[in-house]
Amino acid sequence: SAVISQKPSRDICQRGTSLTIQCQVDSQVTMMFWYRQQPGQSLTLIATANQGSEATYESGFVIDKFPISRPNLTFSTLTVSNMSPEDSSIYLCSVEGGRGKDTQYFGPGTRLTVL
Amino acid sequence: GQQLNQSPQSMFIQEGEDVSMNCTSSSIFNTWLWYKQEPGEGPVLLIALYKAGELTSNGRLTAQFGITRKDSFLNISASIPSDVGIYFCAGQAAGNKLTFGGGTRVLVKP
């Protein structure tokens, strides 16, 4: 399985500011995904990030709020813009499993608290 | 959209017990995945299922892909304290998107 790291691991931010979360993978992958996990809840897909094209956002998530970059096959960033307390969540990146198998492996997550 | 109903929402385990949890869907999935998440960490893949009827084990864990492709279960045999955590099922249809169940929180009996 891929080794995935995220930075920062946690942050406390003020309302109205933005935070960029980085996701780094130890091998090249075509598809990377960003998820949100609100407190005590399950995971919800925000968007799919493919290298060389714009991210594909799920219903309820928009590019202006969650801009994503995917500059190469091992790296992606998610920005949470103009934050409010409702954005307090764990943000997780994941990558496809490869080898033709439909699996996904997750990073450790970024725990965001917005005051 | 697709929804996954995972039950139970929580359970208490006593060391040595066998426990079971399941997920049902209103629609068909091509792949079922089971993850475990511990506090402060991302979900860790436990078992992946790719064919209807498939039964797969990983140590004390056993999972099955339902024949109808709309359900899956996970069994933990002879539970131990480190089995505590939140277990998620996830179904994958077309396009690599995962839909997650609500999670089963496994706790130790006081």
PDB file of C-alpha atoms in Angstrom:
ATOM      1  CA  SER A   1       0.000   0.000   0.000  1.00  0.00           C
ATOM      2  CA  ALA A   2       1.050   3.616  -0.556  1.00  0.00           C
ATOM      3  CA  VAL A   3       2.541   5.704   2.249  1.00  0.00           C
ATOM      4  CA  ILE A   4       0.646   8.975   2.520  1.00  0.00           C
ATOM      5  CA  SER A   5       1.546  11.992   4.629  1.00  0.00           C
ATOM      6  CA  GLN A   6      -0.452  15.136   5.306  1.00  0.00           C
ATOM      7  CA  LYS A   7       0.579  18.542   6.575  1.00  0.00           C
ATOM      8  CA  PRO A   8      -0.355  20.033   8.903  1.00  0.00           C
ATOM      9  CA  SER A   9      -1.591  17.258  11.156  1.00  0.00           C
ATOM     10  CA  ARG A  10      -3.773  19.736  13.002  1.00  0.00           C
ATOM     11  CA  ASP A  11      -4.422  23.459  13.132  1.00  0.00           C
ATOM     12  CA  ILE A  12      -6.558  25.997  14.922  1.00  0.00           C
ATOM     13  CA  CYS A  13      -7.629  28.860  12.681  1.00  0.00           C
ATOM     14  CA  GLN A  14      -9.576  32.046  12.941  1.00  0.00           C
ATOM     15  CA  ARG A  15     -12.868  32.621  11.190  1.00  0.00           C
ATOM     16  CA  GLY A  16     -12.470  34.188   7.743  1.00  0.00           C
ATOM     17  CA  THR A  17      -8.958  32.882   7.103  1.00  0.00           C
ATOM     18  CA  SER A  18      -7.868  30.095   4.734  1.00  0.00           C
ATOM     19  CA  LEU A  19      -5.790  26.977   5.297  1.00  0.00           C
ATOM     20  CA  THR A  20      -3.984  24.886   2.704  1.00  0.00           C
ATOM     21  CA  ILE A  21      -3.537  21.202   3.453  1.00  0.00           C
ATOM     22  CA  GLN A  22      -0.832  19.217   1.692  1.00  0.00           C
ATOM     23  CA  CYS A  23      -0.927  15.535   0.750  1.00  0.00           C
ATOM     24  CA  GLN A  24       2.208  13.682  -0.328  1.00  0.00           C
ATOM     25  CA  VAL A  25       2.362  10.093  -1.613  1.00  0.00           C
ATOM     26  CA  ASP A  26       5.468   7.933  -1.856  1.00  0.00           C
ATOM     27  CA  SER A  27       4.558   6.628  -5.326  1.00  0.00           C
ATOM     28  CA  GLN A  28       2.923   7.987  -8.455  1.00  0.00           C
ATOM     29  CA  VAL A  29      -0.847   7.649  -8.501  1.00  0.00           C
ATOM     30  CA  THR A  30      -3.388   8.762 -11.070  1.00  0.00           C
ATOM     31  CA  MET A  31      -6.292   9.505  -8.770  1.00  0.00           C
ATOM     32  CA  MET A  32      -6.247  11.316  -5.444  1.00  0.00           C
ATOM     33  CA  PHE A  33      -9.307  12.099  -3.372  1.00  0.00           C
ATOM     34  CA  TRP A  34     -10.164  14.568  -0.642  1.00  0.00           C
ATOM     35  CA  TYR A  35     -12.669  13.741   2.088  1.00  0.00           C
ATOM     36  CA  ARG A  36     -14.210  15.580   5.001  1.00  0.00           C
ATOM     37  CA  GLN A  37     -15.078  13.888   8.275  1.00  0.00           C
ATOM     38  CA  GLN A  38     -17.159  16.083  10.533  1.00  0.00           C
ATOM     39  CA  PRO A  39     -16.985  15.430  14.293  1.00  0.00           C
ATOM     40  CA  GLY A  40     -18.406  12.022  15.132  1.00  0.00           C
ATOM     41  CA  GLN A  41     -19.457  11.424  11.531  1.00  0.00           C
ATOM     42  CA  SER A  42     -18.496   9.278   8.577  1.00  0.00           C
ATOM     43  CA  LEU A  43     -16.432  10.341   5.584  1.00  0.00           C
ATOM     44  CA  THR A  44     -17.831  12.441   2.766  1.00  0.00           C
ATOM     45  CA  LEU A  45     -16.057  12.832  -0.559  1.00  0.00           C
ATOM     46  CA  ILE A  46     -15.269  16.453  -1.399  1.00  0.00           C
ATOM     47  CA  ALA A  47     -13.581  16.017  -4.776  1.00  0.00           C
ATOM     48  CA  THR A  48     -11.447  13.854  -7.006  1.00  0.00           C
ATOM     49  CA  ALA A  49      -8.109  15.353  -8.061  1.00  0.00           C
ATOM     50  CA  ASN A  50      -6.462  14.156 -11.265  1.00  0.00           C
ATOM     51  CA  GLN A  51      -3.129  15.452 -12.466  1.00  0.00           C
ATOM     52  CA  GLY A  52      -3.403  17.780 -15.444  1.00  0.00           C
ATOM     53  CA  SER A  53      -7.110  18.497 -15.132  1.00  0.00           C
ATOM     54  CA  GLU A  54      -9.472  20.365 -12.862  1.00  0.00           C
ATOM     55  CA  ALA A  55     -10.758  18.583  -9.812  1.00  0.00           C
ATOM     56  CA  THR A  56     -14.220  17.057  -9.948  1.00  0.00           C
ATOM     57  CA  TYR A  57     -16.366  18.206  -7.035  1.00  0.00           C
ATOM     58  CA  GLU A  58     -19.206  16.331  -5.387  1.00  0.00           C
ATOM     59  CA  SER A  59     -22.618  17.828  -4.815  1.00  0.00           C
ATOM     60  CA  GLY A  60     -22.496  20.384  -2.028  1.00  0.00           C
ATOM     61  CA  PHE A  61     -18.817  21.275  -2.518  1.00  0.00           C
ATOM     62  CA  VAL A  62     -17.583  24.089  -4.764  1.00  0.00           C
ATOM     63  CA  ILE A  63     -14.206  25.132  -6.104  1.00  0.00           C
ATOM     64  CA  ASP A  64     -14.360  28.622  -4.600  1.00  0.00           C
ATOM     65  CA  LYS A  65     -14.632  27.168  -1.111  1.00  0.00           C
ATOM     66  CA  PHE A  66     -12.320  24.167  -1.575  1.00  0.00           C
ATOM     67  CA  PRO A  67      -9.778  24.904  -4.327  1.00  0.00           C
ATOM     68  CA  ILE A  68      -7.568  21.929  -5.118  1.00  0.00           C
ATOM     69  CA  SER A  69      -4.221  21.689  -6.856  1.00  0.00           C
ATOM     70  CA  ARG A  70      -2.641  18.576  -8.356  1.00  0.00           C
ATOM     71  CA  PRO A  71       0.697  19.641  -9.833  1.00  0.00           C
ATOM     72  CA  ASN A  72       2.130  16.130 -10.216  1.00  0.00           C
ATOM     73  CA  LEU A  73       1.411  12.453  -9.611  1.00  0.00           C
ATOM     74  CA  THR A  74       2.593  12.405  -5.974  1.00  0.00           C
ATOM     75  CA  PHE A  75       1.207  15.634  -4.506  1.00  0.00           C
ATOM     76  CA  SER A  76      -2.032  17.537  -4.002  1.00  0.00           C
ATOM     77  CA  THR A  77      -3.303  20.409  -1.907  1.00  0.00           C
ATOM     78  CA  LEU A  78      -6.743  21.275  -0.603  1.00  0.00           C
ATOM     79  CA  THR A  79      -7.492  24.811   0.565  1.00  0.00           C
ATOM     80  CA  VAL A  80     -10.350  25.518   2.929  1.00  0.00           C
ATOM     81  CA  SER A  81     -11.250  29.125   2.163  1.00  0.00           C
ATOM     82  CA  ASN A  82     -12.959  31.814   4.210  1.00  0.00           C
ATOM     83  CA  MET A  83     -13.369  29.408   7.099  1.00  0.00           C
ATOM     84  CA  SER A  84     -16.225  29.328   9.573  1.00  0.00           C
ATOM     85  CA  PRO A  85     -16.687  27.126  12.666  1.00  0.00           C
ATOM     86  CA  GLU A  86     -18.797  24.761  10.530  1.00  0.00           C
ATOM     87  CA  ASP A  87     -15.622  23.871   8.630  1.00  0.00           C
ATOM     88  CA  SER A  88     -14.150  22.285  11.761  1.00  0.00           C
ATOM     89  CA  SER A  89     -13.519  18.709  10.629  1.00  0.00           C
ATOM     90  CA  ILE A  90     -10.881  16.179   9.813  1.00  0.00           C
ATOM     91  CA  TYR A  91      -9.765  16.479   6.200  1.00  0.00           C
ATOM     92  CA  LEU A  92      -8.351  13.329   4.656  1.00  0.00           C
ATOM     93  CA  CYS A  93      -6.668  12.605   1.369  1.00  0.00           C
ATOM     94  CA  SER A  94      -6.695   9.179  -0.188  1.00  0.00           C
ATOM     95  CA  VAL A  95      -5.185   7.517  -3.235  1.00  0.00           C
ATOM     96  CA  GLU A  96      -6.265   4.663  -5.448  1.00  0.00           C
ATOM     97  CA  GLY A  97      -4.829   1.276  -4.610  1.00  0.00           C
ATOM     98  CA  GLY A  98      -3.333   0.513  -7.974  1.00  0.00           C
ATOM     99  CA  ARG A  99      -2.629  -2.922  -9.452  1.00  0.00           C
ATOM    100  CA  GLY A 100      -6.043  -2.788 -11.085  1.00  0.00           C
ATOM    101  CA  LYS A 101      -7.716  -3.218  -7.706  1.00  0.00           C
ATOM    102  CA  ASP A 102     -10.490  -0.856  -6.618  1.00  0.00           C
ATOM    103  CA  THR A 103      -9.210   0.156  -3.209  1.00  0.00           C
ATOM    104  CA  GLN A 104      -8.258   3.414  -1.570  1.00  0.00           C
ATOM    105  CA  TYR A 105      -5.626   4.147   1.056  1.00  0.00           C
ATOM    106  CA  PHE A 106      -5.937   7.089   3.373  1.00  0.00           C
ATOM    107  CA  GLY A 107      -3.564   9.598   4.855  1.00  0.00           C
ATOM    108  CA  PRO A 108      -3.548  10.332   8.597  1.00  0.00           C
ATOM    109  CA  GLY A 109      -5.825  13.346   8.229  1.00  0.00           C
ATOM    110  CA  THR A 110      -5.659  17.019   9.161  1.00  0.00           C
ATOM    111  CA  ARG A 111      -7.708  18.008  12.174  1.00  0.00           C
ATOM    112  CA  LEU A 112      -8.983  21.554  11.652  1.00  0.00           C
ATOM    113  CA  THR A 113     -10.626  23.657  14.349  1.00  0.00           C
ATOM    114  CA  VAL A 114     -12.071  27.027  13.382  1.00  0.00           C
ATOM    115  CA  LEU A 115     -12.747  29.513  16.160  1.00  0.00           C
TER     116      LEU A 115
ATOM    117  CA  GLY B   1     -27.779   9.193  -4.241  1.00  0.00           C
ATOM    118  CA  GLN B   2     -26.449   5.939  -2.895  1.00  0.00           C
ATOM    119  CA  GLN B   3     -26.723   5.344   0.834  1.00  0.00           C
ATOM    120  CA  LEU B   4     -25.140   2.754   3.048  1.00  0.00           C
ATOM    121  CA  ASN B   5     -26.825   1.705   6.269  1.00  0.00           C
ATOM    122  CA  GLN B   6     -24.325   0.305   8.734  1.00  0.00           C
ATOM    123  CA  SER B   7     -25.349  -1.462  11.929  1.00  0.00           C
ATOM    124  CA  PRO B   8     -25.009  -1.535  14.779  1.00  0.00           C
ATOM    125  CA  GLN B   9     -23.955   2.070  15.369  1.00  0.00           C
ATOM    126  CA  SER B  10     -22.011   0.953  18.420  1.00  0.00           C
ATOM    127  CA  MET B  11     -21.272  -2.195  20.352  1.00  0.00           C
ATOM    128  CA  PHE B  12     -19.491  -3.293  23.476  1.00  0.00           C
ATOM    129  CA  ILE B  13     -17.116  -6.212  23.282  1.00  0.00           C
ATOM    130  CA  GLN B  14     -15.805  -8.517  25.937  1.00  0.00           C
ATOM    131  CA  GLU B  15     -12.464 -10.113  25.351  1.00  0.00           C
ATOM    132  CA  GLY B  16     -12.870 -13.423  23.574  1.00  0.00           C
ATOM    133  CA  GLU B  17     -16.290 -12.666  22.097  1.00  0.00           C
ATOM    134  CA  ASP B  18     -17.133 -12.881  18.400  1.00  0.00           C
ATOM    135  CA  VAL B  19     -18.782  -9.750  17.029  1.00  0.00           C
ATOM    136  CA  SER B  20     -20.459  -8.905  13.763  1.00  0.00           C
ATOM    137  CA  MET B  21     -21.479  -5.793  11.882  1.00  0.00           C
ATOM    138  CA  ASN B  22     -23.074  -5.275   8.506  1.00  0.00           C
ATOM    139  CA  CYS B  23     -23.876  -2.810   5.784  1.00  0.00           C
ATOM    140  CA  THR B  24     -26.799  -2.698   3.420  1.00  0.00           C
ATOM    141  CA  SER B  25     -27.313  -0.542   0.384  1.00  0.00           C
ATOM    142  CA  SER B  26     -30.207   0.589  -1.741  1.00  0.00           C
ATOM    143  CA  SER B  27     -28.118  -0.012  -4.855  1.00  0.00           C
ATOM    144  CA  ILE B  28     -25.466  -2.345  -6.214  1.00  0.00           C
ATOM    145  CA  PHE B  29     -21.745  -1.990  -5.611  1.00  0.00           C
ATOM    146  CA  ASN B  30     -18.864  -3.570  -7.518  1.00  0.00           C
ATOM    147  CA  THR B  31     -16.501  -3.524  -4.556  1.00  0.00           C
ATOM    148  CA  TRP B  32     -16.946  -3.576  -0.794  1.00  0.00           C
ATOM    149  CA  LEU B  33     -14.212  -2.332   1.514  1.00  0.00           C
ATOM    150  CA  TRP B  34     -13.906  -2.464   5.283  1.00  0.00           C
ATOM    151  CA  TYR B  35     -11.794   0.066   7.201  1.00  0.00           C
ATOM    152  CA  LYS B  36     -10.868   0.638  10.832  1.00  0.00           C
ATOM    153  CA  GLN B  37     -10.195   4.106  12.207  1.00  0.00           C
ATOM    154  CA  GLU B  38      -8.534   4.820  15.524  1.00  0.00           C
ATOM    155  CA  PRO B  39      -8.478   8.224  17.232  1.00  0.00           C
ATOM    156  CA  GLY B  40      -6.237  10.747  15.480  1.00  0.00           C
ATOM    157  CA  GLU B  41      -5.626   8.524  12.484  1.00  0.00           C
ATOM    158  CA  GLY B  42      -6.983   7.955   9.023  1.00  0.00           C
ATOM    159  CA  PRO B  43      -8.973   4.835   8.122  1.00  0.00           C
ATOM    160  CA  VAL B  44      -6.877   1.726   7.584  1.00  0.00           C
ATOM    161  CA  LEU B  45      -7.991  -0.801   4.987  1.00  0.00           C
ATOM    162  CA  LEU B  46      -8.798  -4.180   6.552  1.00  0.00           C
ATOM    163  CA  ILE B  47     -10.441  -6.222   3.824  1.00  0.00           C
ATOM    164  CA  ALA B  48     -11.385  -5.656   0.173  1.00  0.00           C
ATOM    165  CA  LEU B  49     -14.091  -7.705  -1.576  1.00  0.00           C
ATOM    166  CA  TYR B  50     -14.470  -7.771  -5.360  1.00  0.00           C
ATOM    167  CA  LYS B  51     -16.963 -10.506  -6.256  1.00  0.00           C
ATOM    168  CA  ALA B  52     -20.517 -11.274  -5.161  1.00  0.00           C
ATOM    169  CA  GLY B  53     -20.431 -14.121  -2.659  1.00  0.00           C
ATOM    170  CA  GLU B  54     -16.730 -13.667  -1.936  1.00  0.00           C
ATOM    171  CA  LEU B  55     -15.668 -14.548   1.603  1.00  0.00           C
ATOM    172  CA  THR B  56     -12.264 -13.198   2.670  1.00  0.00           C
ATOM    173  CA  SER B  57     -10.318 -13.408   5.913  1.00  0.00           C
ATOM    174  CA  ASN B  58      -7.557 -11.286   7.367  1.00  0.00           C
ATOM    175  CA  GLY B  59      -6.408 -12.842  10.624  1.00  0.00           C
ATOM    176  CA  ARG B  60      -9.360 -12.780  13.020  1.00  0.00           C
ATOM    177  CA  LEU B  61     -11.422 -10.721  10.595  1.00  0.00           C
ATOM    178  CA  THR B  62     -13.774 -12.248   8.034  1.00  0.00           C
ATOM    179  CA  ALA B  63     -15.904 -10.308   5.567  1.00  0.00           C
ATOM    180  CA  GLN B  64     -18.350 -11.341   2.873  1.00  0.00           C
ATOM    181  CA  PHE B  65     -19.660  -9.648  -0.253  1.00  0.00           C
ATOM    182  CA  GLY B  66     -23.397 -10.336  -0.389  1.00  0.00           C
ATOM    183  CA  ILE B  67     -24.851 -12.283  -3.291  1.00  0.00           C
ATOM    184  CA  THR B  68     -27.187  -9.425  -4.197  1.00  0.00           C
ATOM    185  CA  ARG B  69     -24.173  -7.029  -4.224  1.00  0.00           C
ATOM    186  CA  LYS B  70     -26.151  -4.762  -1.926  1.00  0.00           C
ATOM    187  CA  ASP B  71     -24.735  -5.873   1.404  1.00  0.00           C
ATOM    188  CA  SER B  72     -21.639  -6.982   3.259  1.00  0.00           C
ATOM    189  CA  PHE B  73     -20.762  -8.120   6.762  1.00  0.00           C
ATOM    190  CA  LEU B  74     -17.627  -8.107   8.878  1.00  0.00           C
ATOM    191  CA  ASN B  75     -16.973 -10.560  11.695  1.00  0.00           C
ATOM    192  CA  ILE B  76     -14.305 -10.238  14.350  1.00  0.00           C
ATOM    193  CA  SER B  77     -13.558 -13.485  16.137  1.00  0.00           C
ATOM    194  CA  ALA B  78     -12.104 -13.791  19.652  1.00  0.00           C
ATOM    195  CA  SER B  79     -12.040 -10.030  20.155  1.00  0.00           C
ATOM    196  CA  ILE B  80      -9.186  -8.390  22.038  1.00  0.00           C
ATOM    197  CA  PRO B  81      -8.934  -4.899  23.571  1.00  0.00           C
ATOM    198  CA  SER B  82      -7.042  -3.481  20.584  1.00  0.00           C
ATOM    199  CA  ASP B  83     -10.072  -4.198  18.380  1.00  0.00           C
ATOM    200  CA  VAL B  84     -11.568  -1.015  19.829  1.00  0.00           C
ATOM    201  CA  GLY B  85     -12.117   1.643  17.183  1.00  0.00           C
ATOM    202  CA  ILE B  86     -14.581   2.701  14.524  1.00  0.00           C
ATOM    203  CA  TYR B  87     -15.208   0.306  11.653  1.00  0.00           C
ATOM    204  CA  PHE B  88     -16.476   1.657   8.347  1.00  0.00           C
ATOM    205  CA  CYS B  89     -17.832  -0.170   5.364  1.00  0.00           C
ATOM    206  CA  ALA B  90     -17.476   1.472   1.977  1.00  0.00           C
ATOM    207  CA  GLY B  91     -18.988   0.567  -1.349  1.00  0.00           C
ATOM    208  CA  GLN B  92     -17.556   1.418  -4.706  1.00  0.00           C
ATOM    209  CA  ALA B  93     -19.629   1.664  -7.861  1.00  0.00           C
ATOM    210  CA  ALA B  94     -18.342   3.170 -11.079  1.00  0.00           C
ATOM    211  CA  GLY B  95     -15.726   5.904 -11.204  1.00  0.00           C
ATOM    212  CA  ASN B  96     -13.670   4.917  -8.130  1.00  0.00           C
ATOM    213  CA  LYS B  97     -15.934   6.896  -5.810  1.00  0.00           C
ATOM    214  CA  LEU B  98     -16.435   5.419  -2.367  1.00  0.00           C
ATOM    215  CA  THR B  99     -19.652   5.705  -0.398  1.00  0.00           C
ATOM    216  CA  PHE B 100     -19.138   5.174   3.329  1.00  0.00           C
ATOM    217  CA  GLY B 101     -21.432   3.695   5.927  1.00  0.00           C
ATOM    218  CA  GLY B 102     -22.056   5.588   9.151  1.00  0.00           C
ATOM    219  CA  GLY B 103     -19.556   3.506  11.103  1.00  0.00           C
ATOM    220  CA  THR B 104     -19.719   1.015  13.965  1.00  0.00           C
ATOM    221  CA  ARG B 105     -18.044   2.171  17.147  1.00  0.00           C
ATOM    222  CA  VAL B 106     -16.560  -0.806  19.003  1.00  0.00           C
ATOM    223  CA  LEU B 107     -16.010  -0.248  22.704  1.00  0.00           C
ATOM    224  CA  VAL B 108     -14.815  -2.437  25.548  1.00  0.00           C
ATOM    225  CA  LYS B 109     -17.358  -3.555  28.125  1.00  0.00           C
ATOM    226  CA  PRO B 110     -16.666  -1.872  31.448  1.00  0.00           C
TER     227      PRO B 110
END
